[in-house]
mmCIF file of C-alpha atoms in Angstrom:
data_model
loop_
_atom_site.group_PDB
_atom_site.id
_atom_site.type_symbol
_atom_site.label_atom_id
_atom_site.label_comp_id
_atom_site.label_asym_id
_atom_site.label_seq_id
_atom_site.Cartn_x
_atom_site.Cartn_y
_atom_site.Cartn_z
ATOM 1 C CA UNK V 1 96.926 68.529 81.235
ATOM 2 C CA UNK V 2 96.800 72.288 82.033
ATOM 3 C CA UNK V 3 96.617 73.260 85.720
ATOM 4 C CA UNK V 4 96.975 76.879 87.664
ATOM 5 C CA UNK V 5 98.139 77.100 91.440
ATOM 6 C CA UNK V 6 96.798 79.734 93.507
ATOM 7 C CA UNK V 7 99.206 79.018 96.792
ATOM 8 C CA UNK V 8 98.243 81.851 99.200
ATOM 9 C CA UNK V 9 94.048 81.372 99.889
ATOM 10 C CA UNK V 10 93.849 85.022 101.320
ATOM 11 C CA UNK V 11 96.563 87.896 101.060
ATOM 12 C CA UNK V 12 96.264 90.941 103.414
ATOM 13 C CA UNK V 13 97.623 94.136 102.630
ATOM 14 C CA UNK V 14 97.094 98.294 104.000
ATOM 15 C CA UNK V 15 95.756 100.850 101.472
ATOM 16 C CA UNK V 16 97.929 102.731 99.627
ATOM 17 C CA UNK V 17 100.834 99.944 99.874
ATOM 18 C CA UNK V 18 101.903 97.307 97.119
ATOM 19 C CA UNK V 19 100.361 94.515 96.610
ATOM 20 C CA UNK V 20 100.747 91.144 95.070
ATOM 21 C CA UNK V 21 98.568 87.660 93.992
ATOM 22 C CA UNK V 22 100.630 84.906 93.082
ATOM 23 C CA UNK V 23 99.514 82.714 89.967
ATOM 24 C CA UNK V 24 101.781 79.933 88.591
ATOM 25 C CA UNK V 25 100.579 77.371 85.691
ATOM 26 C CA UNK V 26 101.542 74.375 83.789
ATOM 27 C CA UNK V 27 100.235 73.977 80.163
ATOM 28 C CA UNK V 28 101.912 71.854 77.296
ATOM 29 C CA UNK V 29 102.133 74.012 75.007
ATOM 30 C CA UNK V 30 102.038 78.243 74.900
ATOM 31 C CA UNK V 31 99.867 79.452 77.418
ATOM 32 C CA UNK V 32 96.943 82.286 77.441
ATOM 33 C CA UNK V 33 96.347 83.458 80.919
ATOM 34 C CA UNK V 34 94.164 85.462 82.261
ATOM 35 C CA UNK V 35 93.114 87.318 85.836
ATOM 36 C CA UNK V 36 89.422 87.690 86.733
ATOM 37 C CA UNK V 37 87.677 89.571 89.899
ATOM 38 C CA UNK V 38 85.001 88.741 92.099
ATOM 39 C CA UNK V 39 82.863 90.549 93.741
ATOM 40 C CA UNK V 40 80.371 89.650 96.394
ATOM 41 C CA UNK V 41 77.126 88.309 94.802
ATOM 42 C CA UNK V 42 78.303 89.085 91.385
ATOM 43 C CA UNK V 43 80.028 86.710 88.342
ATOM 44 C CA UNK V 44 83.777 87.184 87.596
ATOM 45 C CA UNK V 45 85.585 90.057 85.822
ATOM 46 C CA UNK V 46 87.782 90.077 83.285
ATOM 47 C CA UNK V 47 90.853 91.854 84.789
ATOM 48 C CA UNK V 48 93.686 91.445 82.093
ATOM 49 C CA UNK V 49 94.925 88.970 79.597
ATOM 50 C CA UNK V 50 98.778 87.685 78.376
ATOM 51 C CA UNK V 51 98.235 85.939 74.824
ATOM 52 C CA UNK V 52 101.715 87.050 73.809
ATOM 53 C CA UNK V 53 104.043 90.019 73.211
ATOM 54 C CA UNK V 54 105.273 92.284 76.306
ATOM 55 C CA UNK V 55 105.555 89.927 79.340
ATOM 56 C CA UNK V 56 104.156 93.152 81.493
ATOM 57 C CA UNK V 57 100.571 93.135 80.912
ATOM 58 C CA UNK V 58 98.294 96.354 81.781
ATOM 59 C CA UNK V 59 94.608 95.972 82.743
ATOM 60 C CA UNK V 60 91.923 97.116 84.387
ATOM 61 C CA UNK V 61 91.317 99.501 87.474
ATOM 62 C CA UNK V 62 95.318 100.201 87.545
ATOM 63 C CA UNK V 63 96.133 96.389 87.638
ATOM 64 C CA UNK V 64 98.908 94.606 85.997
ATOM 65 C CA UNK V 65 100.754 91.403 85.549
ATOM 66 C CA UNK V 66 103.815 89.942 84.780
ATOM 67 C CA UNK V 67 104.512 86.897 82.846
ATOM 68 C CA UNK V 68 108.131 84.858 83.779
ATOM 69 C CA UNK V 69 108.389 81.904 81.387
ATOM 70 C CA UNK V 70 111.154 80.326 83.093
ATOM 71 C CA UNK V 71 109.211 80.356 86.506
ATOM 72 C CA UNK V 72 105.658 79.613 84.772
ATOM 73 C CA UNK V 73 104.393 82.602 86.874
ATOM 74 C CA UNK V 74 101.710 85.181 86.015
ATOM 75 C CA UNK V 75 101.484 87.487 89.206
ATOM 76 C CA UNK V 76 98.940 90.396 89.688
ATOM 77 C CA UNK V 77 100.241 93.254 90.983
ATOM 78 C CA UNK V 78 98.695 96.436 91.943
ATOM 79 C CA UNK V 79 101.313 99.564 93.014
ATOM 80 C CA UNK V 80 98.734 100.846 95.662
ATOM 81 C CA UNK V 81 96.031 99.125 96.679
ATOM 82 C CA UNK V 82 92.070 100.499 97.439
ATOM 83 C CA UNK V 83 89.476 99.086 100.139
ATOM 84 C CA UNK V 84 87.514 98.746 96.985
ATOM 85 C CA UNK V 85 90.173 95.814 95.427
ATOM 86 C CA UNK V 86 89.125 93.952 98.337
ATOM 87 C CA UNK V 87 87.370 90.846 96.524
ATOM 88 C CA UNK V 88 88.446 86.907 95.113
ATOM 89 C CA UNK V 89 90.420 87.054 92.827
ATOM 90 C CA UNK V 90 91.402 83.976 89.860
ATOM 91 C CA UNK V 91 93.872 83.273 87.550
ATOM 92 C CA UNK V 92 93.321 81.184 84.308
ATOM 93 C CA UNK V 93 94.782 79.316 81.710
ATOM 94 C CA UNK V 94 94.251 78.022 78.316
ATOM 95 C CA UNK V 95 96.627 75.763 75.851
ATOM 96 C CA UNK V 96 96.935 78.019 73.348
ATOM 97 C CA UNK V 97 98.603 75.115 71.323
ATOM 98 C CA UNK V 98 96.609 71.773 71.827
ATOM 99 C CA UNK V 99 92.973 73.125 70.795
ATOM 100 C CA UNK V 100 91.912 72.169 74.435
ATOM 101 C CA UNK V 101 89.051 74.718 74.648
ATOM 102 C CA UNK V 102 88.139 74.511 77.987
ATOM 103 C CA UNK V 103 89.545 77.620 80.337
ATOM 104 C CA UNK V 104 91.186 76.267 83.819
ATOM 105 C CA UNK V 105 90.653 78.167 86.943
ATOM 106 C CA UNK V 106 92.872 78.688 90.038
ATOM 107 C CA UNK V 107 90.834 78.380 93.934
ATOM 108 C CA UNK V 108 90.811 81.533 94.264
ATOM 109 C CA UNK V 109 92.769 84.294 96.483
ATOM 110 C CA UNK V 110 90.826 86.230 98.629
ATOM 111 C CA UNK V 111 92.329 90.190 98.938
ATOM 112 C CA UNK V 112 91.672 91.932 102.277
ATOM 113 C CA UNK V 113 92.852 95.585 102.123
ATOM 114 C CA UNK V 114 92.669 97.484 105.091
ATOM 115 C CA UNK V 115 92.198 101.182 105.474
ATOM 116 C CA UNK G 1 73.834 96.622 78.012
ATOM 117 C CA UNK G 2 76.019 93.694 77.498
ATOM 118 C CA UNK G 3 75.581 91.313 79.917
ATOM 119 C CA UNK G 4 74.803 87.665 80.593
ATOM 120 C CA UNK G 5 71.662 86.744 82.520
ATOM 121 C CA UNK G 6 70.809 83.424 84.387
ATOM 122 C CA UNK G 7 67.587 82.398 86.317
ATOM 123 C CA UNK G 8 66.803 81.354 88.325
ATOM 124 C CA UNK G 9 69.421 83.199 90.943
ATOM 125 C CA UNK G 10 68.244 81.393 93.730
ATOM 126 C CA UNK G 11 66.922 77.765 94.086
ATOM 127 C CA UNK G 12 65.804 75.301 97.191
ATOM 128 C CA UNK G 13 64.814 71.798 95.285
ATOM 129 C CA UNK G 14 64.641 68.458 96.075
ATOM 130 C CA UNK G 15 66.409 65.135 94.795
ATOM 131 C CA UNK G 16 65.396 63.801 91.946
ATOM 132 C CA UNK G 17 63.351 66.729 90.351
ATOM 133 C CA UNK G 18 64.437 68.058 86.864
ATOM 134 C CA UNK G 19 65.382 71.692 86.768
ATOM 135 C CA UNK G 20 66.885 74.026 84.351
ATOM 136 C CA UNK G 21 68.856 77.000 85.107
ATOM 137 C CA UNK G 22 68.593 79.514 81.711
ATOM 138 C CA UNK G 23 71.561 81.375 80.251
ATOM 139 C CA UNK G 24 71.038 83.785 77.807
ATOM 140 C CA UNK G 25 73.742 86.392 76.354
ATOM 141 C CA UNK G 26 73.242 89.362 74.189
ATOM 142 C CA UNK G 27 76.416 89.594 72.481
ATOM 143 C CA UNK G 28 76.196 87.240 69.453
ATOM 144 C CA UNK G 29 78.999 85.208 71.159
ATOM 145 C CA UNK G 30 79.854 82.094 69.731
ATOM 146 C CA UNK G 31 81.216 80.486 72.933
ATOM 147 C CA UNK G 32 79.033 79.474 75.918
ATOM 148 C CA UNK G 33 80.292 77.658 78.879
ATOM 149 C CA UNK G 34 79.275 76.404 81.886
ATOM 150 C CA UNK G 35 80.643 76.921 85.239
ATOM 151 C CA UNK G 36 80.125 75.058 88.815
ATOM 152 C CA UNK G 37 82.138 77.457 91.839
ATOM 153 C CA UNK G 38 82.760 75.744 95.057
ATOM 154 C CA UNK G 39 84.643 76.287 98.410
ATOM 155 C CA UNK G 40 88.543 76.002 98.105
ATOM 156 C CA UNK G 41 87.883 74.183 94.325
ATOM 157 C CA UNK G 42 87.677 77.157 91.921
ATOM 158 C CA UNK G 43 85.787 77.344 89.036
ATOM 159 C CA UNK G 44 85.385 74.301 87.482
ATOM 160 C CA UNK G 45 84.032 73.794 84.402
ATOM 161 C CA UNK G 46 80.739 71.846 83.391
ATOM 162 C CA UNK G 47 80.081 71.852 79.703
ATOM 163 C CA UNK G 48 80.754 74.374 77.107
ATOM 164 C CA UNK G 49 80.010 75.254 73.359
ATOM 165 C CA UNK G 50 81.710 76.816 70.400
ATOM 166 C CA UNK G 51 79.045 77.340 68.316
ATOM 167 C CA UNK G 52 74.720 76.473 67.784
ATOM 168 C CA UNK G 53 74.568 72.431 67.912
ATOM 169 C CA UNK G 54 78.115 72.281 69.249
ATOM 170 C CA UNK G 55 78.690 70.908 72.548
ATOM 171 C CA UNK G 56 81.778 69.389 74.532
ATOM 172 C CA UNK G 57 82.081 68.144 77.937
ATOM 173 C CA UNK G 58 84.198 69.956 80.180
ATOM 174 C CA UNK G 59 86.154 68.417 83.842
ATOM 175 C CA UNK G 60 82.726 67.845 85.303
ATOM 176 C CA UNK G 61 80.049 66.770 83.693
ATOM 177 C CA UNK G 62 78.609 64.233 85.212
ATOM 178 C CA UNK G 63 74.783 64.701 86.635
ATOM 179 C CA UNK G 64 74.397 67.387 83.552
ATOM 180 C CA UNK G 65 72.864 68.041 80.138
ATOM 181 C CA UNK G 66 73.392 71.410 77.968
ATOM 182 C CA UNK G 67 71.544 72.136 74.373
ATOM 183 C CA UNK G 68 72.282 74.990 72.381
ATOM 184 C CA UNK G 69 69.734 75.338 69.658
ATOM 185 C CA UNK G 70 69.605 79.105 69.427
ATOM 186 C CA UNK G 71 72.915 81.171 69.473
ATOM 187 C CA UNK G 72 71.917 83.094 72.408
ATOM 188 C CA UNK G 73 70.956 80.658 75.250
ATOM 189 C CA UNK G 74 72.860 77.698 76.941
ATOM 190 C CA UNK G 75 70.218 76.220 79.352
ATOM 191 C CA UNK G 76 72.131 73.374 82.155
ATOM 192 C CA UNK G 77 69.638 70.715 82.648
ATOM 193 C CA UNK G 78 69.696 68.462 86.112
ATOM 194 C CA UNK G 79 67.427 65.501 84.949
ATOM 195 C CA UNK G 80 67.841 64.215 88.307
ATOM 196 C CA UNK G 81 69.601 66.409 90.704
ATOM 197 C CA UNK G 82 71.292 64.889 93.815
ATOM 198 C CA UNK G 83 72.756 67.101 96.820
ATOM 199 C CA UNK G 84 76.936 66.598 95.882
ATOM 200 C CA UNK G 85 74.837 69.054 93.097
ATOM 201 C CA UNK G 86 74.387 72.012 95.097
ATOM 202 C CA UNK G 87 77.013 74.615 94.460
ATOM 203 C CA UNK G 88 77.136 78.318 92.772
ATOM 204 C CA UNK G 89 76.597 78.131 89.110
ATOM 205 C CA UNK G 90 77.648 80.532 86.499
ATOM 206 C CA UNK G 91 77.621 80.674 82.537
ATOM 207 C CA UNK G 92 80.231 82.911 80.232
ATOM 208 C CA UNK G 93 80.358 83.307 76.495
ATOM 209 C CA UNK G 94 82.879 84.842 74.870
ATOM 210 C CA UNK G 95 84.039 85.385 70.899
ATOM 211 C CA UNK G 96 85.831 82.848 69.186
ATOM 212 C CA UNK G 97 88.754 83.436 66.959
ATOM 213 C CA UNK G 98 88.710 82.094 63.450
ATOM 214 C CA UNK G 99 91.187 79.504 64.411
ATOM 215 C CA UNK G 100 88.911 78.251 66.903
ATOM 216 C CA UNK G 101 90.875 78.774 69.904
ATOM 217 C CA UNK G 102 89.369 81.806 72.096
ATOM 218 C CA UNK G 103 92.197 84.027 74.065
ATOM 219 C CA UNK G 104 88.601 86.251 74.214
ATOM 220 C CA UNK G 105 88.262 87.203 77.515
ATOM 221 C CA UNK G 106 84.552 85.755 79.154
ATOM 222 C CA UNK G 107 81.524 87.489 80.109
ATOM 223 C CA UNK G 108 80.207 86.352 82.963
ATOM 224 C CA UNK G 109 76.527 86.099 84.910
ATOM 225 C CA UNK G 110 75.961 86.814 88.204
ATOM 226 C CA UNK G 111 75.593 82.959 89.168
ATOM 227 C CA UNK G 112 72.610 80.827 90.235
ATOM 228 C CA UNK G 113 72.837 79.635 94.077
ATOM 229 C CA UNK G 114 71.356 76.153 93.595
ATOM 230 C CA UNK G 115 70.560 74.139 96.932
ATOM 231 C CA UNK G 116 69.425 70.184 96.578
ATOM 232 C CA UNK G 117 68.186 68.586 99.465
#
């Protein structure tokens, strides 16, 4: 079975400071995970991607992630954070190894950046 | 554009009466897929489809049907809708690899708010 945890349901942070989503998973086999955005009234975003390679992953609107294999984490990170990254944000995961098609989704966290 | 459209967006129905909700994409994905979103659950996903004629279930899909006759639409059929039913819908499609695994990332709609009463 493949599963992602999403453990904090909102995170709060002030523009222009760090910020930080925690993802962790639990596939059999290799893993391909992936962060999407939400925004209000709208479907998800595809944010960035690990499939393999470089366990720092760049993406989208100055995001990036960081895959640890030991601790099964895939965190988003963000050096300075906009009003305008205020949305829900997942984190996915595939079996790359088993053939299991189906993508599995986190709850959700909710980002709340203040000006 | 690119993009993934549903429709209705919006729905108030009753139990028991058939209803579709449409997906169509524009990409020539091979890989539809249906998702239900609700409160503190995720994304959870319904049914999905690597290819025309190819169908699998996904973690819930009880209360649903999917055909995919034509490459670009993935219609979700409620033969008989019932209210644990109502929830924020969305369909993705992607490209699949030749392998038949997808690390594509999806394209998403903007979701279909369906209410059952």
């Amino acid at each position: 079975a493949q599963s992602v945890a999403q453990p904090e349901d909102q995170v709060n942070v002030a523009e222009g400071n760090p910020l930080t989503v925690k993802c962790t998973y639990s596939v059999s086999g290799n893993p391909y995970l992936f962060w999407y955005v939400q925004y209000p009234n709208r479907g998800l975003q595809f944010l960035l991607k690990y499939i393999t390679g470089d366990n720092l992953v760049k993406g989208s609107y100055g995001f990036e992630a960081e895959f640890n294999k030991s601790q099964t984490s895939f965190h988003l990170k963000k050096p300075s954070a906009l009003v305008s990254d205020s949305a829900l944000y997942f984190c996915a995961v595939r079996d790359g190894d088993t053939g299991r098609r189906a993508l599995t989704f986190g709850s959700g966290t909710r980002l709340q950046v203040q000006p | 554009e690119a993009q993934v459209t549903q429709n209705p967006r919006y729905l108030i129905t009753v139990t028991g009466k058939k209803l579709t909700v449409t997906c169509s994409q524009n990409m020539n994905h091979e890989y539809m897929s249906w998702y239900r979103q609700d409160p503190g659950l995720g994304l959870r996903q319904i049914y999905y489809s690597m290819n025309v004629e190819v169908t699998d279930k996904g973690d819930v899909p009880e209360g649903y049907k999917v055909s995919r006759k034509e490459k670009r639409n993935f219609p979700l059929i409620l033969e008989s809708p019932s209210p644990n039913q109502t929830s924020l819908y969305f369909c993705a499609s992607s490209f699949v690899q030749g392998g038949g695994y997808s690390n594509q990332p999806q394209h998403f709609g903007d979701g279909t708010r369906l209410s059952i009463l």
